[in-house]
Each structure stands twice: as C-alpha cells, then as structure tokens.
Coordinates of C-alpha atoms in Angstrom, one line a residue:
M1 CA -22.1 15.5 -0.6
A2 CA -21.0 13.5 -3.6
P3 CA -20.2 9.8 -3.1
H4 CA -16.6 10.3 -4.0
D5 CA -16.2 13.1 -1.3
F6 CA -16.1 10.7 1.6
W7 CA -12.9 10.1 3.6
Q8 CA -11.1 12.9 1.7
E9 CA -10.4 15.3 4.6
M10 CA -9.7 15.3 8.3
H11 CA -11.8 18.0 9.7
P12 CA -10.8 20.1 12.8
P13 CA -12.4 19.3 16.1
G14 CA -16.0 20.6 16.3
S15 CA -16.5 20.9 12.6
F16 CA -19.7 18.8 12.9
R17 CA -22.2 18.4 15.7
D18 CA -21.8 15.3 17.8
D19 CA -25.5 14.9 18.4
R20 CA -25.6 11.1 17.9
E21 CA -28.1 11.5 15.0
F22 CA -27.1 11.4 11.4
T23 CA -28.7 11.6 7.9
S24 CA -26.3 11.4 4.9
F25 CA -23.1 10.6 6.7
Y26 CA -21.6 9.5 10.0
V27 CA -19.1 11.6 11.8
A28 CA -16.2 9.6 13.3
T29 CA -14.2 11.4 15.9
L30 CA -10.5 10.6 16.7
E31 CA -9.1 10.9 20.2
D32 CA -7.6 14.3 19.4
G33 CA -11.0 15.6 18.3
R34 CA -10.4 15.6 14.5
Q35 CA -13.4 14.4 12.6
L36 CA -13.9 12.2 9.5
R37 CA -17.0 11.9 7.4
L38 CA -18.0 8.3 6.6
P39 CA -20.9 7.0 4.4
I40 CA -23.7 5.1 6.1
R41 CA -24.4 1.6 4.7
I42 CA -27.9 0.2 5.4
L43 CA -28.0 -3.4 6.6
G44 CA -30.5 -6.0 5.3
D45 CA -33.2 -5.3 7.8
A46 CA -33.3 -1.7 6.7
E47 CA -33.5 -0.6 10.3
H48 CA -29.8 -0.8 11.1
A49 CA -26.7 0.6 9.4
L50 CA -22.9 0.8 9.7
A51 CA -20.4 3.5 9.0
S52 CA -18.1 2.5 6.2
L53 CA -14.4 3.1 5.5
I54 CA -12.6 2.1 2.3
V55 CA -9.1 3.1 3.1
N56 CA -7.6 2.7 -0.4
Q57 CA -10.2 5.3 -1.6
A58 CA -9.1 7.8 1.0
S59 CA -7.1 10.8 0.2
F60 CA -3.4 10.6 0.9
A61 CA -3.8 13.1 3.7
V62 CA -6.4 11.0 5.4
L63 CA -4.4 7.8 5.0
D64 CA -1.4 9.6 6.4
A65 CA -3.3 10.7 9.4
L66 CA -4.8 7.3 10.1
A67 CA -1.4 5.5 9.6
D68 CA 0.4 8.0 11.9
N69 CA -2.2 7.7 14.6
L70 CA -2.2 3.9 14.5
A71 CA 1.6 3.7 14.4
E72 CA 1.8 5.8 17.6
K73 CA -0.7 3.5 19.2
I74 CA 1.3 0.3 18.5
R75 CA 4.8 1.8 18.9
P76 CA 5.0 1.0 22.6
M77 CA 4.7 -2.7 21.7
G78 CA 8.1 -2.6 20.1
V79 CA 6.9 -4.0 16.8
D80 CA 9.8 -5.3 14.6
V81 CA 7.7 -6.1 11.5
V82 CA 4.2 -5.3 10.3
A83 CA 2.0 -8.0 8.6
G84 CA -1.0 -6.7 6.5
L85 CA -4.3 -8.4 5.7
P86 CA -5.7 -8.3 2.2
T87 CA -7.1 -6.5 0.5
L88 CA -7.6 -3.1 2.0
G89 CA -5.5 -3.8 5.1
L90 CA -2.4 -3.9 2.9
T91 CA -2.7 -0.1 2.1
L92 CA -2.8 0.8 5.8
A93 CA -0.2 -1.8 6.8
A94 CA 2.4 -0.4 4.4
A95 CA 1.8 3.1 5.6
V96 CA 2.0 2.1 9.2
A97 CA 5.3 0.3 8.7
Q98 CA 6.7 3.4 7.1
K99 CA 5.6 5.5 10.0
L100 CA 7.4 3.1 12.3
G101 CA 10.6 3.5 10.3
H102 CA 10.6 0.0 8.8
A103 CA 12.1 -0.7 5.4
R104 CA 9.4 -3.1 4.4
Y105 CA 6.3 -5.0 5.6
V106 CA 4.9 -8.5 5.0
P107 CA 1.7 -8.7 2.9
L108 CA -0.5 -11.7 3.4
G109 CA -2.5 -12.5 0.3
T110 CA -5.4 -14.4 -1.3
S111 CA -3.8 -15.2 -4.6
R112 CA -2.0 -18.6 -4.5
K113 CA 1.4 -18.6 -6.3
F114 CA 2.7 -21.9 -7.5
W115 CA 5.4 -22.0 -4.8
Y116 CA 3.0 -21.4 -1.9
R117 CA 2.3 -24.2 0.6
D118 CA -1.2 -25.4 1.4
D119 CA -0.2 -26.0 5.0
L120 CA 0.6 -22.2 5.2
S121 CA -3.0 -21.1 4.4
V122 CA -6.3 -20.8 6.1
A123 CA -9.9 -20.1 5.1
L124 CA -10.8 -16.5 4.9
S125 CA -14.2 -14.7 5.0
S126 CA -15.1 -11.1 5.1
I127 CA -18.3 -9.2 6.1
T128 CA -18.0 -7.2 2.8
T129 CA -17.7 -10.3 0.6
P130 CA -19.7 -12.9 2.5
T131 CA -20.4 -15.2 -0.5
Q132 CA -16.8 -15.5 -1.7
E133 CA -14.8 -18.5 -0.6
K134 CA -11.1 -17.5 -0.3
R135 CA -8.0 -18.7 1.4
L136 CA -5.4 -16.6 3.1
Y137 CA -1.8 -17.3 2.2
I138 CA 1.7 -16.3 3.3
D139 CA 4.6 -16.4 0.9
P140 CA 7.0 -19.0 2.5
R141 CA 9.9 -16.7 1.5
M142 CA 8.6 -14.2 4.0
L143 CA 8.8 -16.5 7.0
P144 CA 12.4 -15.4 8.0
L145 CA 11.1 -11.8 8.3
L146 CA 8.6 -12.9 10.9
S147 CA 10.3 -15.7 12.8
G148 CA 11.4 -14.7 16.2
R149 CA 10.2 -11.1 15.6
R150 CA 7.6 -8.9 17.4
V151 CA 4.8 -8.8 14.8
G152 CA 2.0 -6.4 14.4
L153 CA -1.0 -7.6 12.4
I154 CA -2.8 -4.8 10.6
D155 CA -6.2 -4.6 8.9
D156 CA -8.2 -1.6 7.7
V157 CA -11.4 -2.4 9.6
I158 CA -12.3 -5.0 12.2
S159 CA -16.0 -5.7 12.1
S160 CA -17.1 -9.3 12.6
G161 CA -13.6 -10.3 13.5
A162 CA -13.6 -13.1 11.0
S163 CA -10.7 -11.8 8.8
I164 CA -8.5 -10.9 11.7
V165 CA -8.9 -14.3 13.3
S166 CA -7.9 -15.9 10.0
G167 CA -4.8 -13.8 10.1
I168 CA -4.1 -14.9 13.7
N169 CA -4.6 -18.5 12.6
L170 CA -2.3 -18.2 9.6
L171 CA 0.5 -16.7 11.7
A172 CA -0.1 -19.4 14.3
A173 CA 0.5 -22.0 11.6
C174 CA 3.9 -20.3 11.1
G175 CA 4.7 -20.5 14.8
I176 CA 4.1 -16.7 15.2
E177 CA 1.8 -14.9 17.7
P178 CA 1.3 -11.2 17.0
V179 CA 2.1 -8.8 19.9
V180 CA -0.6 -6.4 18.7
I181 CA -3.5 -6.1 16.3
G182 CA -4.3 -2.8 14.8
A183 CA -7.0 -1.2 12.5
A184 CA -8.1 2.2 11.4
M185 CA -11.7 1.5 12.4
L186 CA -13.2 -0.9 15.0
Q187 CA -16.7 -1.3 13.6
S188 CA -19.3 -2.1 16.3
E189 CA -18.6 -4.5 19.1
R190 CA -19.2 -7.8 17.3
W191 CA -15.6 -8.5 16.8
R192 CA -14.9 -8.8 20.5
E193 CA -16.7 -12.2 21.0
R194 CA -14.9 -13.8 18.0
L195 CA -11.5 -12.6 19.1
A196 CA -12.2 -13.8 22.7
D197 CA -13.1 -17.2 21.3
A198 CA -9.8 -17.3 19.5
G199 CA -7.9 -16.6 22.7
P200 CA -8.3 -14.5 25.8
Q201 CA -5.3 -12.3 25.0
W202 CA -6.6 -11.0 21.6
T203 CA -9.2 -8.4 22.7
A204 CA -6.7 -6.7 25.0
R205 CA -4.1 -6.6 22.2
T206 CA -6.4 -5.0 19.7
V207 CA -6.3 -1.2 19.1
G208 CA -8.0 1.1 16.6
V209 CA -7.8 4.7 15.5
F210 CA -11.5 5.2 16.1
S211 CA -14.6 3.1 16.8
T212 CA -18.1 3.2 15.1
P213 CA -21.4 1.8 16.4
V214 CA -24.2 -0.1 14.8
L215 CA -26.7 2.7 13.9
Q216 CA -30.5 2.4 14.3
R217 CA -33.2 4.1 12.3
N218 CA -35.4 6.4 14.5
A219 CA -39.0 7.5 14.1
A220 CA -37.9 10.5 12.0
G221 CA -36.0 8.2 9.6
R222 CA -32.6 9.4 10.7
W223 CA -29.8 7.2 11.9
Q224 CA -28.9 7.4 15.6
V225 CA -26.6 5.8 18.0
P226 CA -28.7 3.5 20.3
A227 CA -28.8 4.6 23.9
R228 CA -26.7 2.4 26.1
P229 CA -28.7 0.0 28.3
Q230 CA -29.2 1.1 31.8
T231 CA -27.2 -0.8 34.4

C-alpha cells in the first residue's frame, strides 16, 4: 500500500488476519472488532519496531471513529472540560470534546505568547522528537475554564509516558488533577512505569481506544508480537 494510504479507513471485523505476524503494516483491532492499518516504524536496533499513528493525517472518518470511541470511554467520568496536549493530541482532543457535547476545549501549547507565565509551564519531551527541548504552556486566560471542573487530559498516543506526565505536572501547577487520561493508542507498556512514578492513581485513570505492542523481527524477517512469558 502507498505511504499515504495508512489510517484512512476503518475496516470491518475480520478484514485482516489476526495472526500476530506482520510485514508491511500492523493491524490494530478495536474492542468492537473493527480494524485499522498502521505503518510499522523500525527502532534503532533494527530488531524491534512499533506501530505508528499520526492522527492529523487520518481521514475524517477514522478521526471521527477514534474520537467517538474515546468519548464513550471517558463519558462515565463526567468530564466537564477536555484539555489537549500538543501537537497531535489537539486534533483528537477537539473532536472528543465535540463528541461529549462541549462547546470548546482547552489546548495546551509549546509556543510561548508574551502574556504567558513561566510558573505555568513545564519541560516537555516526546518519543517522536527526542532531541528537541520544549516547554509546555497553558494560556493563563484558560484557567477559569479548568478550575473546579472535572478535566479530561487527551493525547493522540501514549508511548513512553513523558508527554502525558508533563501534562499532568502542568495541570498540577494550576491546582488541577485530571479525572481521566485518554488517548487513541496506548503504544507498548512502557508508559505504565512512568505514570506509576508520577502517582499511583494515573495508570488506573488512563484509557485508550486500542493498544499496540513492541514488535520483534523473526527469523523470516517479518514482524511478530512476542509471545508472553510463561508464568
């Protein structure tokens, strides 16, 4: 398939074999059985890889499906306002807020406007841009929208957990603790340890539309889901 064909269609259940072995794309399966094709990104050791999701390149139909699913997952938490993490999380957060019937959402950002306050910012790192030093800001004018409200913090993908913890820390600086954390994709299990270090409540409050594993190259050169260790 062409590189621009990824994340353009939600396929019906059973469209692709779930044989835990992949070549040119990974098949993510939602809880209702629908399937989404994702590109495989090879890691530095050339023996492991991850499935990738760039949500602002997705078709409107796929974005709508992901936002609808995530909104239903977080709806029981009674979220009053959605806060979105930059950059790709903003696309999903806005769509989720609309699905919840909200009139607006609160975007966090990495671009410092002259009226922003340094005490309302934290360091930000991302697995996709590891060499870039950024800071995460909130517009002080947005604080009344969050104060005393039940906040849902949304990102597109949670992988290492670094970005979402930055979001948690920034909201904490504002005196706010999210009631739920949501993402389209939970990528591997690496995020769990970092969120647990940030606070014992965060892992239990985190939900995703679907999860993807770290893939391993097998003897045939294909990518497979490693077998779970025997217990």
